[in-house]
Short mmCIF file of C-alpha atoms in Angstrom, two decimals:
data_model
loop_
_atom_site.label_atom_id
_atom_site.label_comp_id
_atom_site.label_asym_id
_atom_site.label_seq_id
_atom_site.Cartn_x
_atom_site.Cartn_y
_atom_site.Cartn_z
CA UNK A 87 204.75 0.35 -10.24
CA UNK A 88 203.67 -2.81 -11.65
CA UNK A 89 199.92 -3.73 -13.25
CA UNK A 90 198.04 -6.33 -11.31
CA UNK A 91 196.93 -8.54 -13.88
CA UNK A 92 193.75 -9.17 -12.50
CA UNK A 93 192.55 -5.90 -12.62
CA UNK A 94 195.31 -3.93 -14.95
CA UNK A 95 195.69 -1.68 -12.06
CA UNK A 96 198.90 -0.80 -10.67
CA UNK A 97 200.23 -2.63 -7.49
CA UNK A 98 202.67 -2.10 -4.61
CA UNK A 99 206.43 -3.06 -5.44
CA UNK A 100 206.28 -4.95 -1.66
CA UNK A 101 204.16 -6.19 0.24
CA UNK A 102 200.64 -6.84 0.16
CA UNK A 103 197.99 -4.38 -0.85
CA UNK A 104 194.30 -5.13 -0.42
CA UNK A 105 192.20 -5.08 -3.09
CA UNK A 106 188.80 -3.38 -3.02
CA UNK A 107 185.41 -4.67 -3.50
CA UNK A 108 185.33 -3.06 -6.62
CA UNK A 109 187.81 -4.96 -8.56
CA UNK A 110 185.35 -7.57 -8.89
CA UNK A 111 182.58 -7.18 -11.37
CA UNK A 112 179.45 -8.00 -10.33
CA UNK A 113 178.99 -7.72 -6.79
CA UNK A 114 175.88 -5.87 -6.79
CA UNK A 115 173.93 -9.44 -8.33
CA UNK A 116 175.47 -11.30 -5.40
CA UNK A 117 173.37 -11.43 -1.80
CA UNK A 118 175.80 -9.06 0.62
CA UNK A 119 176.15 -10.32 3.98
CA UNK A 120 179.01 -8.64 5.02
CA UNK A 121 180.94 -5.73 3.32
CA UNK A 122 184.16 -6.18 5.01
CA UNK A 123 185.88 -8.92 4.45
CA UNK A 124 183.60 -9.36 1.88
CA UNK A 125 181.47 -12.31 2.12
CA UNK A 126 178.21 -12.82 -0.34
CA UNK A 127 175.97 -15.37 -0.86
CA UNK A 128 174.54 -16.81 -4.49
CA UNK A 129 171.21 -15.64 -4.81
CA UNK A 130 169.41 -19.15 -4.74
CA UNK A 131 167.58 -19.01 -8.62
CA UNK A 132 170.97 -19.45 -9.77
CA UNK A 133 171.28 -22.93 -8.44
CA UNK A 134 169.19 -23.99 -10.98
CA UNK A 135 172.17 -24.71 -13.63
CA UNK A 136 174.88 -27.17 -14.04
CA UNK A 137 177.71 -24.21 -13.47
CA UNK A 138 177.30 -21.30 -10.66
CA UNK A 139 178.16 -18.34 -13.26
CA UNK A 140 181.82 -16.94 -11.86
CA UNK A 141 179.91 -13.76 -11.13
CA UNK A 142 177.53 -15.41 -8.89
CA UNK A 143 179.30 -17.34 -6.92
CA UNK A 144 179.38 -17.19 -3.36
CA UNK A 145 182.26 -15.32 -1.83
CA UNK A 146 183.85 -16.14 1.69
CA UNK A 147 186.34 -14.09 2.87
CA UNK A 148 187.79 -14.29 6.26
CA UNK A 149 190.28 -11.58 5.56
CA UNK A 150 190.58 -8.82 3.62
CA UNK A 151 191.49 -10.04 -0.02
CA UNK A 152 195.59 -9.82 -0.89
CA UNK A 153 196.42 -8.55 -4.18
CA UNK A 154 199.45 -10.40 -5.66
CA UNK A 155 201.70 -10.23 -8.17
CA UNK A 156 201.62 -13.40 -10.42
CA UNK A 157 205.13 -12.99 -11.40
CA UNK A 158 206.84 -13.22 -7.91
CA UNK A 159 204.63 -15.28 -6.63
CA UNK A 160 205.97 -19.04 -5.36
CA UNK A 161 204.56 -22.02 -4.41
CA UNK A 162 206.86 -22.93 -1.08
CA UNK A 163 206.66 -26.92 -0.50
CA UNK A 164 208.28 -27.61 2.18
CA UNK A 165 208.34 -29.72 6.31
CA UNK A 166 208.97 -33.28 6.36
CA UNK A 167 209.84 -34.31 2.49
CA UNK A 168 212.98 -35.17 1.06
CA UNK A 169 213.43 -32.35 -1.73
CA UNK A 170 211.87 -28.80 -0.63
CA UNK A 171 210.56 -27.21 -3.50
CA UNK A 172 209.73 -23.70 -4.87
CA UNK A 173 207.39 -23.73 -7.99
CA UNK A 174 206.56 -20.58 -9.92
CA UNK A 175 203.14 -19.92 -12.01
CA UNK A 176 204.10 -20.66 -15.14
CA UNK A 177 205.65 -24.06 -14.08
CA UNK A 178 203.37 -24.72 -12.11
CA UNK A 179 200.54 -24.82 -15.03
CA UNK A 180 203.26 -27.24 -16.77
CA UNK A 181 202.42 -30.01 -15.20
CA UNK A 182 199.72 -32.26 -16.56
CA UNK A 183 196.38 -30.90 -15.11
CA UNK A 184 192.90 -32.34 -14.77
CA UNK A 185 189.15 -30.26 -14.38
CA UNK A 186 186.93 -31.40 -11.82
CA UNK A 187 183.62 -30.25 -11.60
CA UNK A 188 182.55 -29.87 -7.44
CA UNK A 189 180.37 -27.79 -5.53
CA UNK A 190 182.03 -25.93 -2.66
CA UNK A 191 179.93 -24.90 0.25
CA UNK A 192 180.81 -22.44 3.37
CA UNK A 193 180.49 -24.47 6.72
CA UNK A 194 178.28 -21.72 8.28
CA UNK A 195 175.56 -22.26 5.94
CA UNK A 196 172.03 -21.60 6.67
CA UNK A 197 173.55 -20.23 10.41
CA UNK A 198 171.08 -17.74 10.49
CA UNK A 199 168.43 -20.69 10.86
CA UNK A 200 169.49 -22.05 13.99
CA UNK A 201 168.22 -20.67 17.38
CA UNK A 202 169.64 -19.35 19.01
CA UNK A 203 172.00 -18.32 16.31
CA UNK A 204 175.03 -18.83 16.57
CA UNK A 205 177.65 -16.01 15.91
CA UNK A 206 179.76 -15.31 13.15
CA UNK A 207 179.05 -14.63 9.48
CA UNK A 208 175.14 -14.70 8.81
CA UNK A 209 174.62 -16.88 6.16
CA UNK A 210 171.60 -17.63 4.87
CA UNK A 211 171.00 -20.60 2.38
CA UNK A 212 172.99 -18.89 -0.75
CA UNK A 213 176.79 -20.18 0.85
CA UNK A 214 176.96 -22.65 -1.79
CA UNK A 215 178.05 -23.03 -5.59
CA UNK A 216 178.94 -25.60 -8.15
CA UNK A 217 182.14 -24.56 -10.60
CA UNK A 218 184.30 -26.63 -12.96
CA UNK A 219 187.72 -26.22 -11.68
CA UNK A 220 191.21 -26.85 -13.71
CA UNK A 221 194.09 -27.43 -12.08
CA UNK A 222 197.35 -29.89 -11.28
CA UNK A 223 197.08 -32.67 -8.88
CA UNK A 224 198.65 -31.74 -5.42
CA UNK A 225 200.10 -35.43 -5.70
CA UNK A 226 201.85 -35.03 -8.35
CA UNK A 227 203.90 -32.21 -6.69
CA UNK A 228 203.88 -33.57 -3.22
CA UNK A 229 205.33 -36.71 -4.92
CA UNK A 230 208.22 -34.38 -6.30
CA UNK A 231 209.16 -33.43 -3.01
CA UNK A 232 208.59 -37.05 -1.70
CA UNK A 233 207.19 -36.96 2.03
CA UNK A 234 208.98 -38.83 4.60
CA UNK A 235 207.64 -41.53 6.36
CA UNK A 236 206.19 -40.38 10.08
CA UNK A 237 204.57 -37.71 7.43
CA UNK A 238 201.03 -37.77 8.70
CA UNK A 239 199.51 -34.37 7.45
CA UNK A 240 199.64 -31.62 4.94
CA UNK A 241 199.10 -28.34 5.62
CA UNK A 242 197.83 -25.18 3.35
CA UNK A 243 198.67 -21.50 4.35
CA UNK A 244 197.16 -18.85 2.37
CA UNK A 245 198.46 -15.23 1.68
CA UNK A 246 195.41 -13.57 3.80
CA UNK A 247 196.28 -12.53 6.99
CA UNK A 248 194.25 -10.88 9.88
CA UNK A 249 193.39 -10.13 13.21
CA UNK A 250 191.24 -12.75 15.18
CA UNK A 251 191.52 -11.37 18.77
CA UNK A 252 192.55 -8.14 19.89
CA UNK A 253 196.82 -8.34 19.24
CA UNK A 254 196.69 -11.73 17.93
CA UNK A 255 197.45 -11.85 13.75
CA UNK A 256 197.20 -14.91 12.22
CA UNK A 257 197.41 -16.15 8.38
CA UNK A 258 194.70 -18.63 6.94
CA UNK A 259 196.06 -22.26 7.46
CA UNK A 260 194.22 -25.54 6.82
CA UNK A 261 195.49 -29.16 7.21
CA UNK A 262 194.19 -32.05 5.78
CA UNK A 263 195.35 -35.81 6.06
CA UNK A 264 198.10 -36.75 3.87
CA UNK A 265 195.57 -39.54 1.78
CA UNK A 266 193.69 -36.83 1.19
CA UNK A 267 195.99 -34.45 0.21
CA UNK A 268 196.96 -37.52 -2.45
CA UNK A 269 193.83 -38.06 -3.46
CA UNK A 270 193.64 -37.77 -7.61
CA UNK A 271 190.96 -34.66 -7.64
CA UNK A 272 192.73 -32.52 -4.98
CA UNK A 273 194.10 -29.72 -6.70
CA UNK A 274 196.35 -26.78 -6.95
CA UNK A 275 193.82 -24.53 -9.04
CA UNK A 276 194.28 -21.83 -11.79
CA UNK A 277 191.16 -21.62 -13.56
CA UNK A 278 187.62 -21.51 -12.49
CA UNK A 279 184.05 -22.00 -15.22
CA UNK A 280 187.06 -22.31 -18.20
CA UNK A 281 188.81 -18.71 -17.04
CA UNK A 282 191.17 -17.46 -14.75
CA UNK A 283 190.50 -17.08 -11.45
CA UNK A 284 188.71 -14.21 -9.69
CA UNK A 285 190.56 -12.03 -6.51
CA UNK A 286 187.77 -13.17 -4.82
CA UNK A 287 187.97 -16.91 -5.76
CA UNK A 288 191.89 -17.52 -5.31
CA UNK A 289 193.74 -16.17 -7.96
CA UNK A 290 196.64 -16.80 -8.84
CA UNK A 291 196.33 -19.73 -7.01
CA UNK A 292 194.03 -22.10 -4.87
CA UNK A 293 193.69 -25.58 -3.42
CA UNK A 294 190.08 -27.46 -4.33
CA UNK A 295 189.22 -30.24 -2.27
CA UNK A 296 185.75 -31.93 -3.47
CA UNK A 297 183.47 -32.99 -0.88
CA UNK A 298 184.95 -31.46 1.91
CA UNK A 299 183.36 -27.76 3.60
CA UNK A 300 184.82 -24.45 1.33
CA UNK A 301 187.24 -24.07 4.05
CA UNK A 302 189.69 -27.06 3.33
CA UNK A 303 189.89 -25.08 -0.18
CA UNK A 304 192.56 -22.65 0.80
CA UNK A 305 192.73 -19.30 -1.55
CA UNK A 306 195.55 -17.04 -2.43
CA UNK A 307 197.55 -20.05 -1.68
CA UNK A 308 201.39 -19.51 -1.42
CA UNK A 309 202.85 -22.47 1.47
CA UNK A 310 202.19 -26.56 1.49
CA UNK A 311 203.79 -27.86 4.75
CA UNK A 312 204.29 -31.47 5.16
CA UNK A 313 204.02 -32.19 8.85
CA UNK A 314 204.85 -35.30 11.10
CA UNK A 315 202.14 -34.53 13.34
CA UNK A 316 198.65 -32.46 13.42
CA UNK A 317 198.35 -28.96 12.58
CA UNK A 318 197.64 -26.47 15.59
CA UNK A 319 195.70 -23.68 14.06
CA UNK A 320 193.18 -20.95 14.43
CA UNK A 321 191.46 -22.14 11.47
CA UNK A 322 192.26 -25.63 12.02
CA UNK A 323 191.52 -26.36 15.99
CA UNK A 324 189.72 -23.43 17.33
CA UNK A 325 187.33 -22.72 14.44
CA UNK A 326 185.61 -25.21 11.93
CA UNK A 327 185.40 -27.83 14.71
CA UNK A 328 182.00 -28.72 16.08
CA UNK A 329 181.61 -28.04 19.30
CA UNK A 330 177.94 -28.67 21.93
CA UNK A 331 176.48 -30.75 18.83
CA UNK A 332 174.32 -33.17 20.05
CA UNK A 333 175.64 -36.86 19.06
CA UNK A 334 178.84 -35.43 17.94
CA UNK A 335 182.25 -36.05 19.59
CA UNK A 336 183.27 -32.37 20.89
CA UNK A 337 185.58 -30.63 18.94
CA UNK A 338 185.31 -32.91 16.10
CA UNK A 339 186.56 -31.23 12.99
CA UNK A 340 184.64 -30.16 9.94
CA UNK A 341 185.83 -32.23 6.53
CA UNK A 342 182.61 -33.52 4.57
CA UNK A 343 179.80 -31.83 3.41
CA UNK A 344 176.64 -32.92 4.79
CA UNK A 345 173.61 -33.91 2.74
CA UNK A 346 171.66 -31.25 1.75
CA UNK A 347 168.80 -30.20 -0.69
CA UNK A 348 168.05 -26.49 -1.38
CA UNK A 349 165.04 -25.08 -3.39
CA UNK A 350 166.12 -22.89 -6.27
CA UNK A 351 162.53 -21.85 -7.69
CA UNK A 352 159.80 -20.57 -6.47
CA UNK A 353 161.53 -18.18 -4.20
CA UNK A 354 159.74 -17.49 -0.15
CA UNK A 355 157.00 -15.27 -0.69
CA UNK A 356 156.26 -15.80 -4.22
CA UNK A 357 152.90 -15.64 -5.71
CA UNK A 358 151.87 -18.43 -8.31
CA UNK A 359 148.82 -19.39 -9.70
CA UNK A 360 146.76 -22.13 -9.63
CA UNK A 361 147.78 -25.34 -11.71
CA UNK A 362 150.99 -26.48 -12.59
CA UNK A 363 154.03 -25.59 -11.51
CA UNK A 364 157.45 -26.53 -11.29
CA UNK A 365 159.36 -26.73 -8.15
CA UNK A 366 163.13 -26.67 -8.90
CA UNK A 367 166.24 -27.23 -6.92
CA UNK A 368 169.55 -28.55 -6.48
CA UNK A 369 171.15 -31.80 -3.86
CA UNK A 370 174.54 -32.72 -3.00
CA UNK A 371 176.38 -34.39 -0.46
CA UNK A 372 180.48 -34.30 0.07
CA UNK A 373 179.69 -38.42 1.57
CA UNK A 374 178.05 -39.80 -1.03
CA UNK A 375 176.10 -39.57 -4.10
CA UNK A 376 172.52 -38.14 -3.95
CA UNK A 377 170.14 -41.16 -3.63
CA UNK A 378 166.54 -39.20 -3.34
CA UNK A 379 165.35 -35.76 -2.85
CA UNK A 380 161.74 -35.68 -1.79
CA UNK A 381 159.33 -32.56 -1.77
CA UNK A 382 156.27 -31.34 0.29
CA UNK A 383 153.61 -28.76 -0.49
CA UNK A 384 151.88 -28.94 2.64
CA UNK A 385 154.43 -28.68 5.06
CA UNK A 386 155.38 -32.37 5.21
CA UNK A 387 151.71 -33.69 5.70
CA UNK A 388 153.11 -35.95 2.59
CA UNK A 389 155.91 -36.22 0.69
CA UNK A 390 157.30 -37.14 -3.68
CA UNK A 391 159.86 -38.17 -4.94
CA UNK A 392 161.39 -35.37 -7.27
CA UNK A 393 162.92 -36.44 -10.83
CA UNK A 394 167.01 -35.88 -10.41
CA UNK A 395 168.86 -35.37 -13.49
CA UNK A 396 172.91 -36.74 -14.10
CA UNK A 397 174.78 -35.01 -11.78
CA UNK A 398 178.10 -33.64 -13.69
CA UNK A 399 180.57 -35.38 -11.55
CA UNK A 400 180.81 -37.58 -8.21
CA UNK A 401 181.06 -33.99 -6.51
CA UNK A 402 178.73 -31.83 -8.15
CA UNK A 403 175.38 -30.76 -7.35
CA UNK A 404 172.07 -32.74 -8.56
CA UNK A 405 169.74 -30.88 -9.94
CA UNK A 406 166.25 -31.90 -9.39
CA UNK A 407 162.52 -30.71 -10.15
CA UNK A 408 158.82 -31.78 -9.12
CA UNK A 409 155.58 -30.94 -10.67
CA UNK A 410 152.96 -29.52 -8.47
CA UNK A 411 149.15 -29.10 -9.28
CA UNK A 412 149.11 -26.00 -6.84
CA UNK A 413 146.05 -25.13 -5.06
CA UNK A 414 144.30 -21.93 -3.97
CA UNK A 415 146.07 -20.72 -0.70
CA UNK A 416 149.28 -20.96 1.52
CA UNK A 417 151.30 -23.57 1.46
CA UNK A 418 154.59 -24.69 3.18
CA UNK A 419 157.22 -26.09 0.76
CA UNK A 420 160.33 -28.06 1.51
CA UNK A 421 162.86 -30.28 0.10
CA UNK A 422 164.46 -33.63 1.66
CA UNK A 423 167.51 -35.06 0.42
CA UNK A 424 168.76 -38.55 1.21
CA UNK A 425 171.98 -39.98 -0.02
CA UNK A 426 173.33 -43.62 -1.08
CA UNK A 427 175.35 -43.83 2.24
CA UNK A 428 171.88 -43.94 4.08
CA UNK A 429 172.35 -40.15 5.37
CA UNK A 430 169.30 -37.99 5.10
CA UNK A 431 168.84 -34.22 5.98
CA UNK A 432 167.03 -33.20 9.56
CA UNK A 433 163.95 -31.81 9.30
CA UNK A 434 165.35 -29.66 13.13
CA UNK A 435 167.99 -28.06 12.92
CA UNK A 436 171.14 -29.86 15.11
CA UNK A 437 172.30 -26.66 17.00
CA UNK A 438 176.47 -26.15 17.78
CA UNK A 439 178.41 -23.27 19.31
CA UNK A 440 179.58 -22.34 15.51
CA UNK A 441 176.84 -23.10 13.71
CA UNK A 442 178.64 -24.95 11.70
CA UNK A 443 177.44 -27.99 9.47
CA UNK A 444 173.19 -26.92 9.71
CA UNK A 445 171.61 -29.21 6.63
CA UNK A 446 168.29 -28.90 7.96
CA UNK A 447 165.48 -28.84 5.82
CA UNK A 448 164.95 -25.79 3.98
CA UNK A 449 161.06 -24.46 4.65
CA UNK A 450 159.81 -21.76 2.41
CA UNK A 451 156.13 -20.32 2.24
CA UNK A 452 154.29 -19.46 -1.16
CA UNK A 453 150.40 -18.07 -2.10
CA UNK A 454 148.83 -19.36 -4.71
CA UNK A 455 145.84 -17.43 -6.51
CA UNK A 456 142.90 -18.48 -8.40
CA UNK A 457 144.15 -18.33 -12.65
CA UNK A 458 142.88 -15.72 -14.09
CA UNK A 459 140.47 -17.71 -16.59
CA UNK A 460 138.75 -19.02 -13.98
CA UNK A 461 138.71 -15.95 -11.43
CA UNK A 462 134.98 -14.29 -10.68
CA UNK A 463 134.34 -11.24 -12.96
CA UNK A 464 134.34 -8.25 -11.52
#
């Protein structure tokens, strides 16, 4: 038997061996929406930082995770390019790298919101993270194998594999359009917050594309398949396309994230007390940078402007804060983000068969007491 170096644990000689929940540290501070696969959301205070500690960030699983050995595991490159390649680890972290700093969010965030909900994993509003992510370029090793004109795709196949309908086993697969797959900042990852990668992030391996839904970001990632024409996938054309959205062509697929504002602090149900307080949170948008977030405290009677500082990178989160003179009583609190391409979040909710996509407005509800200094005796 050979150690897993993730864990220092021994693994299977062949094929793959799931990993428990346990081998990653930490769970129990994550949000648990489903135990298995394991899927958990970031509880939402921790928004409220430039970088999503590893620990905390979200975790979306679709399949049980594979544990690998980093030693035998290849990179395959391969489909319509001149020179089919197989790249190890080590040379793959050879090649000049770059670090990107991006926030990745699950396309079935804030599900649970919509009515009537739609099915799959119920997310709430934690699906969403912001790491700092080192890796090589996927150009640079697409341009070793040199695609061939016609070459109008790229697809991603993960090592998870699983069963989606009674008898039918499929592995994860994504595609994305061969500019993007060129694009500068889409890359073949290793290391995640300045460390190797978690089991439950990717490692050894994993593809980050900024700006686009988590899902484009294939883990555990072992195949890139240049293709002359689209990818026909589970995970490609029958999930993660919108489908019954109003104003959206059906079955259009899910690439960019959508606007979206989230508040980090207070947290629904909180008790504060009369005077000032700050309201925190955290915008970003995979379409364009974050022009505005606006915030009510009395359940959009009116609406500020909230100060934004320097977001990190073109595809990081924003964080942002008001100051509120808070008032005796209940009061309705909500965020608004707008961004410079002239998108802005819904205050409804725009309902589809997957629940895919859902930026609405996030509403939470706070009391607000009398300080004590100034409360009656007694």
């Amino acid at each position: 038997m050979r150690a897993d170096a993730a864990s220092g644990r021994p693994a299977a000689e062949a094929g793959p061996v799931f990993a428990p929940r346990d081998l990653e540290p930490g769970h129990a501070r994550l949000v648990t929406v489903e135990e298995r696969p394991f899927n958990a959301e970031t509880p939402l205070a921790a928004l409220d930082q430039p970088l999503t500690p590893v620990e905390l960030f979200y975790v979306r699983n679709h399949f049980d995770v594979p544990r690998l050995d980093p030693a035998a595991t290849r990179l395959t490159v391969d489909g319509r390019v001149e020179h089919a390649l197989e790249l190890g680890l080590d040379e793959l972290r050879r090649l000049p790298s770059r670090t990107i700093v991006t926030a990745l969010e699950c396309a079935g965030n804030g599900r649970t919101t919509m009515t009537p909900r739609p099915p799959g994993t119920p997310w709430g509003w934690g699906a969403v993270s912001t790491g700092s992510f080192t890796g090589v370029p996927l150009g640079i090793v697409l341009e070793r194998a040199r695609p061939l004109p016609g070459a109008v795709e790229v697809a991603f196949t993960g090592a998870d594999r699983g069963e989606v309908a009674p008898g039918r086993t499929v592995a994860f697969e994504r595609s994305l359009p061969l500019a993007v797959a060129l694009a500068p900042d889409t890359l073949l990852v290793h290391e995640m917050n300045g460390g190797a990668l978690t089991a439950d992030h990717g490692w050894p391996l994993r593809l980050v594309v900024p700006g686009w839904y988590g899902v484009a970001s294939v883990k555990w990632l072992t195949r890139v398949t240049v293709l002359e024409r689209p990818l026909e996938a589970f995970y490609q054309t029958e999930r993660y396309v919108y489908e019954g959205e109003r104003g959206t062509p059906e079955r259009t697929p899910v690439t960019r994230m959508r606007v979206r504002s989230l508040i980090a602090r207070p947290a629904d149900g909180d008790d504060l007390r009369a005077g000032q307080v700050e309201i925190a949170g955290t915008a970003w948008s995979g379409g364009a940078a974050i022009r505005e977030v606006a915030v009510t405290t009395d359940c959009g009677a009116s609406w500020g402007a909230a100060n934004l500082d320097p977001a990190a990178s073109p595809y990081a989160h924003v964080r942002w804060t008001f100051r509120w003179d808070a008032t005796p009583g209940e009061h309705v609190l909500a965020s608004r983000a707008s961004d410079s391409s002239g998108a802005i979040q819904p205050l409804d909710a725009v309902w589809n068969v997957h629940g895919y996509g859902n930026n609405v407005v996030q509403r939470l509800r706070v009391r607000v007491s009398e300080r004590a200094d100034r409360a009656a005796p007694g």
